[in-house]
Coordinates of C-alpha atoms and ligand atoms in Angstrom, one line a residue:
X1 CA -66.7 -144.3 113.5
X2 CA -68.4 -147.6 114.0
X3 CA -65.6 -150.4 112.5
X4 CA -67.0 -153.7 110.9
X5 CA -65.6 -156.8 110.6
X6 CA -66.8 -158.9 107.4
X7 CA -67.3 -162.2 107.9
X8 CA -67.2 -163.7 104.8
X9 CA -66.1 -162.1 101.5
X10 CA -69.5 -162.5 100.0
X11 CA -71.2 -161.1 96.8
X12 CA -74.0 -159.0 99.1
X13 CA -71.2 -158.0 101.0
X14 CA -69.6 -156.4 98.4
X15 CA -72.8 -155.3 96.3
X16 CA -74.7 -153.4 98.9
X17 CA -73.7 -154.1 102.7
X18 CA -70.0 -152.3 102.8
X19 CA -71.5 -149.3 100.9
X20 CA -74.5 -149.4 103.3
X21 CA -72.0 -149.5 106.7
X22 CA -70.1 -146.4 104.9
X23 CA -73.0 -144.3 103.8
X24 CA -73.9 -144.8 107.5
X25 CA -70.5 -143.6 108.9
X26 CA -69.4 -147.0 110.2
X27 CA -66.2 -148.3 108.3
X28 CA -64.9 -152.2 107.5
X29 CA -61.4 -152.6 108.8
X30 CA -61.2 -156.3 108.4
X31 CA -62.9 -158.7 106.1
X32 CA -62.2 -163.2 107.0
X33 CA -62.5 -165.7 104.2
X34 CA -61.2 -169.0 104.2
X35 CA -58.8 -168.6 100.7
X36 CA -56.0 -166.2 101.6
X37 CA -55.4 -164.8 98.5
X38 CA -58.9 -164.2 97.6
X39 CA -59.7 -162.8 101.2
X40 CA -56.7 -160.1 100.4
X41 CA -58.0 -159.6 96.8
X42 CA -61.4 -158.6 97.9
X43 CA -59.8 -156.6 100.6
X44 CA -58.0 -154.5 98.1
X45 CA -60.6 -154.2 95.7
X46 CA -63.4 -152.2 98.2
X47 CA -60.7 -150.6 100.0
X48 CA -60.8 -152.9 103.3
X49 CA -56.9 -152.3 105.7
X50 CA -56.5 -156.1 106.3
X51 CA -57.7 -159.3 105.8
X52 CA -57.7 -162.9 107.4
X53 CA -58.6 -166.3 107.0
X54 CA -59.2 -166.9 110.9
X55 CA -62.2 -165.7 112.8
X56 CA -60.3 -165.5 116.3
X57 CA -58.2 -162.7 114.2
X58 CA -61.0 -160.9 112.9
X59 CA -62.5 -160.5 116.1
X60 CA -59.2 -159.3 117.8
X61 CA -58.4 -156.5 115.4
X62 CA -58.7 -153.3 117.1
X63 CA -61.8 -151.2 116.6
X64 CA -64.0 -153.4 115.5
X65 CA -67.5 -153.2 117.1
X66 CA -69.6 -155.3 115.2
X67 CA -69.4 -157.9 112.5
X68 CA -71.6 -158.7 110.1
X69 CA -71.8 -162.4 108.8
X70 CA -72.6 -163.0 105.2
X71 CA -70.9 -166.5 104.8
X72 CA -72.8 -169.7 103.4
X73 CA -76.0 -170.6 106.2
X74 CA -74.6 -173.6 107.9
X75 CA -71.6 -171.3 109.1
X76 CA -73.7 -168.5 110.5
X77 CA -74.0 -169.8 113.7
X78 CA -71.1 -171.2 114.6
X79 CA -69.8 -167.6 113.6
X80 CA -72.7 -165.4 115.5
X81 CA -71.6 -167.3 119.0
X82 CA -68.1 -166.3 118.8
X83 CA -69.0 -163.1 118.1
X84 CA -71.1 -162.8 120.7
X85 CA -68.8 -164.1 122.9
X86 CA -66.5 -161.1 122.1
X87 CA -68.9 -158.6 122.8
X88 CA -69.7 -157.7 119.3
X89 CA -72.5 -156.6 118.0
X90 CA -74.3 -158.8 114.9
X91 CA -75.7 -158.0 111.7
X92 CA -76.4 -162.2 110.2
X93 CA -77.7 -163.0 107.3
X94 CA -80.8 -165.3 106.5
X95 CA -80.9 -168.4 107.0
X96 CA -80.0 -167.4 110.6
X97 CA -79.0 -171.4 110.8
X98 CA -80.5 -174.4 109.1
X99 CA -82.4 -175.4 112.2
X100 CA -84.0 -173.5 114.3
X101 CA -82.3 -175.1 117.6
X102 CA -78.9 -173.1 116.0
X103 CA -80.9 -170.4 115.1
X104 CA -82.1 -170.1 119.1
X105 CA -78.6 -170.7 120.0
X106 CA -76.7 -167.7 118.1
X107 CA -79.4 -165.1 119.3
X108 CA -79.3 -166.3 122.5
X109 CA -75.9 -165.9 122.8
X110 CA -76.3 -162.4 121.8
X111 CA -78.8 -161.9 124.6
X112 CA -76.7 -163.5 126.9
X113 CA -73.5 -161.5 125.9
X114 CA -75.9 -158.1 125.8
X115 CA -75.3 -157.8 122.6
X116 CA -77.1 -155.9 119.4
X117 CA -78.1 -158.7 117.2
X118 CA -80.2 -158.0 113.7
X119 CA -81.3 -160.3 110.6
X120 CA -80.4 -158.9 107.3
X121 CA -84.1 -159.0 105.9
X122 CA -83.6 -156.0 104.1
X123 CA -87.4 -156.3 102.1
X124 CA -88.9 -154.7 105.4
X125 CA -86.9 -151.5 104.7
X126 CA -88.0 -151.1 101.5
X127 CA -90.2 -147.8 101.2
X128 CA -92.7 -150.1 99.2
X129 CA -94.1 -152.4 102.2
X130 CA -93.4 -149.7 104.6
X131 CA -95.8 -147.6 102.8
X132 CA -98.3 -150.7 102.7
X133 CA -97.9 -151.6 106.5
X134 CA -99.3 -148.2 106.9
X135 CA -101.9 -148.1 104.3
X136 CA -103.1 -151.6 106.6
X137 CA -102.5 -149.6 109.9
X138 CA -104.7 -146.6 108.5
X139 CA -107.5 -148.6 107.9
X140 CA -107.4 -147.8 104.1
X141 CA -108.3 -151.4 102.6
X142 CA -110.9 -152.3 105.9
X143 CA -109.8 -155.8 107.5
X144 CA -107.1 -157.7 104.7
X145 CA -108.4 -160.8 103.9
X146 CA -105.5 -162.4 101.9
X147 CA -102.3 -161.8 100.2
X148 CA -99.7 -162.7 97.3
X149 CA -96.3 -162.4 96.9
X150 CA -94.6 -162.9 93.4
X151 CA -91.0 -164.1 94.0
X152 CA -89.6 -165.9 91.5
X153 CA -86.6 -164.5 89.7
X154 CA -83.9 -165.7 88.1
X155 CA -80.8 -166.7 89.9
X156 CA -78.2 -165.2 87.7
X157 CA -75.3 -167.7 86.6
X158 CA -73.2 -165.9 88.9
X159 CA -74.8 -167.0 91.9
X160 CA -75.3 -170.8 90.8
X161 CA -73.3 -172.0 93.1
X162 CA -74.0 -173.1 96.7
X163 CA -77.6 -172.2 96.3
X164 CA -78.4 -175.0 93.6
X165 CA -75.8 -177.6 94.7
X166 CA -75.2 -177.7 98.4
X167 CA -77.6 -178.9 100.8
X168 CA -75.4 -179.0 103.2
X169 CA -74.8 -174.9 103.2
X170 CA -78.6 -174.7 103.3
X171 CA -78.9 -174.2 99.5
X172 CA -82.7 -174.5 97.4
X173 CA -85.2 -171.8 97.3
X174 CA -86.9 -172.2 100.6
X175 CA -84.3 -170.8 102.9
X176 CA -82.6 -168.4 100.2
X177 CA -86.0 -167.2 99.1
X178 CA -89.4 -168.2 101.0
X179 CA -88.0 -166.7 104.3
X180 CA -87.9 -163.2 103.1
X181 CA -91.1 -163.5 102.0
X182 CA -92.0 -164.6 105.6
X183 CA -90.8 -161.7 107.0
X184 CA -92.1 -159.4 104.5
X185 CA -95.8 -160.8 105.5
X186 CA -95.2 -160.6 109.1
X187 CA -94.3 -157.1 108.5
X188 CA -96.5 -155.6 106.2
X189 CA -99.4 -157.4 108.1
X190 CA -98.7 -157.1 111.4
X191 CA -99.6 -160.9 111.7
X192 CA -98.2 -164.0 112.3
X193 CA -98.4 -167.3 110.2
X194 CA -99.6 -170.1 111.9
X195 CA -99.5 -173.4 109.3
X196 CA -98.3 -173.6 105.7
X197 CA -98.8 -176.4 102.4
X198 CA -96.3 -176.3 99.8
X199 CA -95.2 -178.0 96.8
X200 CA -91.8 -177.7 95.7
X201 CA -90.1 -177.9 92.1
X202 CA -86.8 -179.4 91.3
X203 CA -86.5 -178.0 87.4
X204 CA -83.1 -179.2 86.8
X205 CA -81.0 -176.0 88.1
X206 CA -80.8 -177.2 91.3
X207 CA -79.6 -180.6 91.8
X208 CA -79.5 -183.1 94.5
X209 CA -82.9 -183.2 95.3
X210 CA -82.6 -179.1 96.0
X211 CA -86.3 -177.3 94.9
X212 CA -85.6 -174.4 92.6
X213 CA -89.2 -173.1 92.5
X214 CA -92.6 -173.6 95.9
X215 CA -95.3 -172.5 96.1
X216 CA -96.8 -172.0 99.6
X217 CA -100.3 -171.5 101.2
X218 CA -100.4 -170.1 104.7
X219 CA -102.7 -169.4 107.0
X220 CA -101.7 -166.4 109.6
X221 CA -103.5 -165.6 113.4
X222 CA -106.0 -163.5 111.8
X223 CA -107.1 -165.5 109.5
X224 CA -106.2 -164.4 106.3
X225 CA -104.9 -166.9 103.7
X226 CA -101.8 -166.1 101.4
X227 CA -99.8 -167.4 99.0
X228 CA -96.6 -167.0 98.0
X229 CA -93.9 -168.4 94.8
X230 CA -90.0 -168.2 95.1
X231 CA -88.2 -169.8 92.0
X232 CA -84.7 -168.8 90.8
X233 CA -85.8 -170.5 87.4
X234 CA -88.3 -167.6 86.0
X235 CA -86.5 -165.0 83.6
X236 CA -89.4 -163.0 83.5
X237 CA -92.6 -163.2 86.0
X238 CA -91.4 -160.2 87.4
X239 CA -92.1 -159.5 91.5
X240 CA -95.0 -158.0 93.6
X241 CA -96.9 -158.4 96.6
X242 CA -100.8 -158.0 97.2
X243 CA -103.0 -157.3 100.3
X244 CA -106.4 -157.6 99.4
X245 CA -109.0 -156.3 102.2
X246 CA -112.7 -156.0 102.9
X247 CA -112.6 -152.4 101.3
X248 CA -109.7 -152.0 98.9
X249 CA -106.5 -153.7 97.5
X250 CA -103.1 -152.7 97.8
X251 CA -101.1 -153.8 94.3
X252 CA -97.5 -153.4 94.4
X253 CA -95.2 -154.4 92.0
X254 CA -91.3 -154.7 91.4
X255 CA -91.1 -154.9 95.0
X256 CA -89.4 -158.3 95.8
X257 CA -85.9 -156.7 94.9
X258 CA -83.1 -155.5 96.3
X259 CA -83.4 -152.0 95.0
X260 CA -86.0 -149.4 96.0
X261 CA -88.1 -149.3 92.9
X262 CA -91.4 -150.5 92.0
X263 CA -95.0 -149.0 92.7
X264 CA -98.2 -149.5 95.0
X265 CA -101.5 -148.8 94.1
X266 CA -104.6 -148.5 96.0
X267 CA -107.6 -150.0 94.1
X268 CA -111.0 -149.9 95.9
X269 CA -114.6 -148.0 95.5
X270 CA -113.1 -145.0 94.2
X271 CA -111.3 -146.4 91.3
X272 CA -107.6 -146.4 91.3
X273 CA -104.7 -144.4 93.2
X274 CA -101.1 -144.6 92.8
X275 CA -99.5 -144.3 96.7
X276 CA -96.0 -142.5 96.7
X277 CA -92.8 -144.0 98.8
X278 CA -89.4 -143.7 100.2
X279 CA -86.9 -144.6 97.8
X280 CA -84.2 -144.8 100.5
X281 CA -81.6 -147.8 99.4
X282 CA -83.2 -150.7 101.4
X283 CA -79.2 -152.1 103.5
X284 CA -78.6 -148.4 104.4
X285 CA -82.3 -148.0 106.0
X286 CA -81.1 -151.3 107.8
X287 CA -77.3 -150.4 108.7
X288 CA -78.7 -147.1 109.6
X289 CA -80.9 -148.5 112.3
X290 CA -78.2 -151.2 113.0
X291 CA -75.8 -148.2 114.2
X292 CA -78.7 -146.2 116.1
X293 CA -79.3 -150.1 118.1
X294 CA -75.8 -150.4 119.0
X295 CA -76.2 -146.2 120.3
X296 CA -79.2 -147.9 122.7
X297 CA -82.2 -145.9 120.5
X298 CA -84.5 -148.5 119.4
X299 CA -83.8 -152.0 117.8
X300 CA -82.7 -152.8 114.8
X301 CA -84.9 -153.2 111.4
X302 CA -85.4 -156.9 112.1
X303 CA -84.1 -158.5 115.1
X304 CA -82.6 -161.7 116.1
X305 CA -86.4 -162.9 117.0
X306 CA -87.3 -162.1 113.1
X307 CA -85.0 -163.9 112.1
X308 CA -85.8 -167.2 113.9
X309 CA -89.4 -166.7 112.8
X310 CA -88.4 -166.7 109.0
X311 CA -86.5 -169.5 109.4
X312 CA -89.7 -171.3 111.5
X313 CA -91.2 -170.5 108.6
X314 CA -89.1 -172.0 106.0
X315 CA -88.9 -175.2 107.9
X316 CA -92.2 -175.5 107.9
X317 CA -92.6 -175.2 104.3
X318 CA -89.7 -177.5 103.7
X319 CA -91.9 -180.3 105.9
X320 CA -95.1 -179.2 104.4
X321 CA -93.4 -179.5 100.8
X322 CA -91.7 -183.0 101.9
X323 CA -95.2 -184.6 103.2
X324 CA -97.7 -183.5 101.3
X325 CA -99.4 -182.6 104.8
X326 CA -100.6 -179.4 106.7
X327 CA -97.5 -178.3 109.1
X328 CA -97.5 -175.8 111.8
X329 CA -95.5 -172.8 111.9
X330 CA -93.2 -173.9 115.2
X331 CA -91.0 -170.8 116.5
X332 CA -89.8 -171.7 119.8
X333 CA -90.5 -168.6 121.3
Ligands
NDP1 P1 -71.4 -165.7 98.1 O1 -71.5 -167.0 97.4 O2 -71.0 -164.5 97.3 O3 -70.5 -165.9 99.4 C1 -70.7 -166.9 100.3 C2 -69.4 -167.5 100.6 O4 -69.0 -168.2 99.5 C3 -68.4 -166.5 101.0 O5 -68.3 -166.4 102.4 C4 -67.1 -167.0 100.4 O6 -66.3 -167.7 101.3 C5 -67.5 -168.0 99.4 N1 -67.2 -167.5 98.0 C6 -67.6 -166.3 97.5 N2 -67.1 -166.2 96.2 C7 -66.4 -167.3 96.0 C8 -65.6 -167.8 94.9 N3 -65.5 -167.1 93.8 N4 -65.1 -169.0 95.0 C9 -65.2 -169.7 96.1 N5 -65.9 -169.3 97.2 C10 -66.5 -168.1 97.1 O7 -72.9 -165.6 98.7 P2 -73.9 -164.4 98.8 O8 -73.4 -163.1 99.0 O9 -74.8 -164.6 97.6 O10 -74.7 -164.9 100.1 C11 -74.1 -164.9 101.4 C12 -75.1 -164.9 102.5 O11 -76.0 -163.8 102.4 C13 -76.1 -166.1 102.5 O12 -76.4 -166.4 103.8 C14 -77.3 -165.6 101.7 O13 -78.5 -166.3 102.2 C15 -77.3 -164.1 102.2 N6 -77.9 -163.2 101.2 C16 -78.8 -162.2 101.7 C17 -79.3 -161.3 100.9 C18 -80.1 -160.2 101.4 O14 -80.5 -159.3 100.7 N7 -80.5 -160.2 102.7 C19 -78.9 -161.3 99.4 C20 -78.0 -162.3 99.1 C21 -77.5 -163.2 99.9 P3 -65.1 -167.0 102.0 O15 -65.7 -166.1 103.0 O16 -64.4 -168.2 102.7 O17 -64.3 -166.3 101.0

C-alpha cells in the first residue's frame, strides 16, 4: 500500500483526490492543516488515522511515501521543497507557485532529491481530450488551424473565498482557471504557446483588483491561433473546447469539468459523427499513473515541467492583461 500524506485539508482533497489515492490502492495516513481542530475533524470525517498542524510531523509519520499538496498557491512551494527533501514523492496542485522562479525551485528540488513529482492537471486525463489528441494524431481534421475553449463557470458560494479575495494566495481567474486550459491546449495539440493578449474582467465577485472573467488570444509554434474564456461569474455558458482543422472540426462540449461527461463530435465533409470515450473518473486516471511513476513505469499524467509551463502561461496572460501589449510565453526551460 502506497500511504499519502495530505497537505492541506482542502475541498479537492476531500471531493475527488483521497477517493482517487484509494481506488488506486494507495491509502492517506495523515492529513496537516494549520487549525487543529478542524485538521482532526476532516481527519475523522474521510476516515484519515491522524492528523497535524505541522509539516515536519507529516512528513515523519511512518509509511508515508508521497504527499500530495492541495493548500492555497503561495504555500505550494515552500511545501514541495520540504517534501522533496524527505524523499517523498509529489503530487502539487496548480498554481505550482505564483512565480515561476518558485515554480523552478520546487521541481527542481524534486529532481535533485530523485523524486516523482506530478501537477494535478487533471483535464488531460479526461477521456474527452484524450480522445481529441488522437483524433489530431490520426490525421482526422488535416493540419488544426485554431482552437476554443469555453471556461467560464460559476464559482459556487462555497468556494468564494481565497479565490476572489486574496492576492496574496494567488487568487483571480488566471491562475485558478486559464492554466488548465494551458495545459489542456498543449495536450490535446501537441503544441506549444508562444505569446498571448488578454483582457481581464473584474465583475464585482472578486475584489481587490482580482479578474473574475479573461479572455485570451494565443498564438502556439505551429501557428494556430486560439482563444480561450475562464470566468467564475457565468451561471450558465456551459464548457467545451474546439479544434478546428484544414479538413474537419472536432466539437466537444461539457468538457472543462471535473467529471468525465460531455461529448465530441467530428464535423467535416461527410457530415457529422459522434466520437465515443473513456469515461474513467479524471484524479484516478491521474493517481493511477502517479502510483505506476513512483513503481519507475513511465511518468506521471502531467509532470513537474507541465506544470511550470501552465503557470508560464498564466503569467503571461496576467502581463498581457495588465499592459494591454503582446507578451511572450517565457518557461525557463
Ligand atoms: P480550499 O479552500 O478547500 O482549501 C485550501 C486551504 O484553505 C486548505 O489548505 C485549508 O487550510 C484552508 N481551508 C479549507 N477550508 C477552510 C475553512 N472552512 N476555513 C478556513 N480555511 C479553510 O481549496 P481548494 O480545494 O478549492 O483548492 C486547493 C488547491 O487545489 C488550490 O491550489 C487550487 O488551485 C487547487 N485546485 C485544483 C483543482 C483541480 O482539479 N486540479 C480543483 C480545485 C482546486 P488548512 O490546510 O490549513 O486547513
Amino acid at each position: 500500500t502506497i500511504g499519502w500524506g495530505l497537505v492541506g485539508a482542502s475541498n479537492i482533497a476531500r471531493q475527488f483526490v483521497i477517493n482517487a489515492i484509494r481506488q488506486n490502492g494507495g491509502e492517506p495516513r495523515v492529513v496537516m492543516s494549520t487549525d487543529a481542530a478542524r485538521g482532526a475533524a476532516f481527519a475523522k470525517e474521510n476516515g484519515i488515522a491522524e492528523s497535524t498542524t505541522d509539516l515536519t510531523a507529516l512528513l515523519a509519520t511512518p509509511g508515508v511515501d508521497a504527499v500530495y499538496i492541495s493548500t492555497t498557491n503561495e504555500l505550494h512551494r515552500d511545501q514541495a521543497i520540504a517534501a522533496a527533501r524527505a524523499g517523498k514523492h509529489i503530487l502539487c496542485e496548480k498554481p505550482l507557485a505564483l512565480t515561476l522562479a518558485d515554480a523552478h525551485a520546487a521541481v527542481d528540488a524534486a529532481k535533485a532529491a530523485g523524486v516523482v513529482f506530478a501537477t494535478n492537471h487533471h483535464l488531460r486525463n479526461a477521456g474527452a481530450h484524450r480522445a481529441m489528441r488522437q483524433a489530431i494524431l490520426d490525421g482526422r481534421i488535416g493540419r488544426p488551424l485554431a482552437a476554443r475553449v469555453f471556461h467560464a463557470v460559476y464559482l459556487p458560494p462555497s468556494l468564494q473565498g481565497w479565490r476572489i479575495n486574496a492576492p496574496e494566495a494567488g487568487g483571480g481567474v488566471i491562475l485558478d482557471i486559464a492554466v488548465h486550459d494551458a495545459d489542456t491546449l498543449r495536450f490535446v495539440l501537441g503544441d506549444e504557446p508562444e505569446s498571448v493578449v488578454a483582457m481581464t474582467q473584474s465583475s464585482g465577485m472578486a475584489s481587490v483588483g482580482l479578474a473574475d472573467a479573461v479572455m485570451t488570444t494565443v498564438t502556439f509554434r505551429s501557428g494556430l491561433i486560439a482563444q480561450t474564456h475562464d470566468a467564475f461569474t457565468s451561471k450558465y455558458a456551459g464548457t467545451g473546447f474546439e479544434v478546428h482543422g484544414t479538413e474537419g472540426s472536432l466539437i466537444a462540449r461539457d468538457v472543462m469539468t471535473q467529471q468525465p461527461i460531455g461529448s465530441l463530435v467530428l464535423r467535416n465533409e461527410a457530415g457529422e459523427q459522434a466520437i465515443d470515450f473513456d469515461r474513467t473518473d479524471l484524479y484516478v486516471r491521474a493517481l493511477g499513473a502517479f502510483h505506476a511513476a513512483m513503481r519507475g513505469e513511465g511518468q506521471p499524467a502531467a509532470t513537474g515541467e507541465d506544470g511550470i509551463r501552465s503557470l508560464a502561461f498564466g503569467l503571461a496572460v496576467a502581463e498581457a492583461a495588465k499592459t494591454g501589449g503582446t507578451v511572450k510565453v517565457e518557461t525557463g526551460l
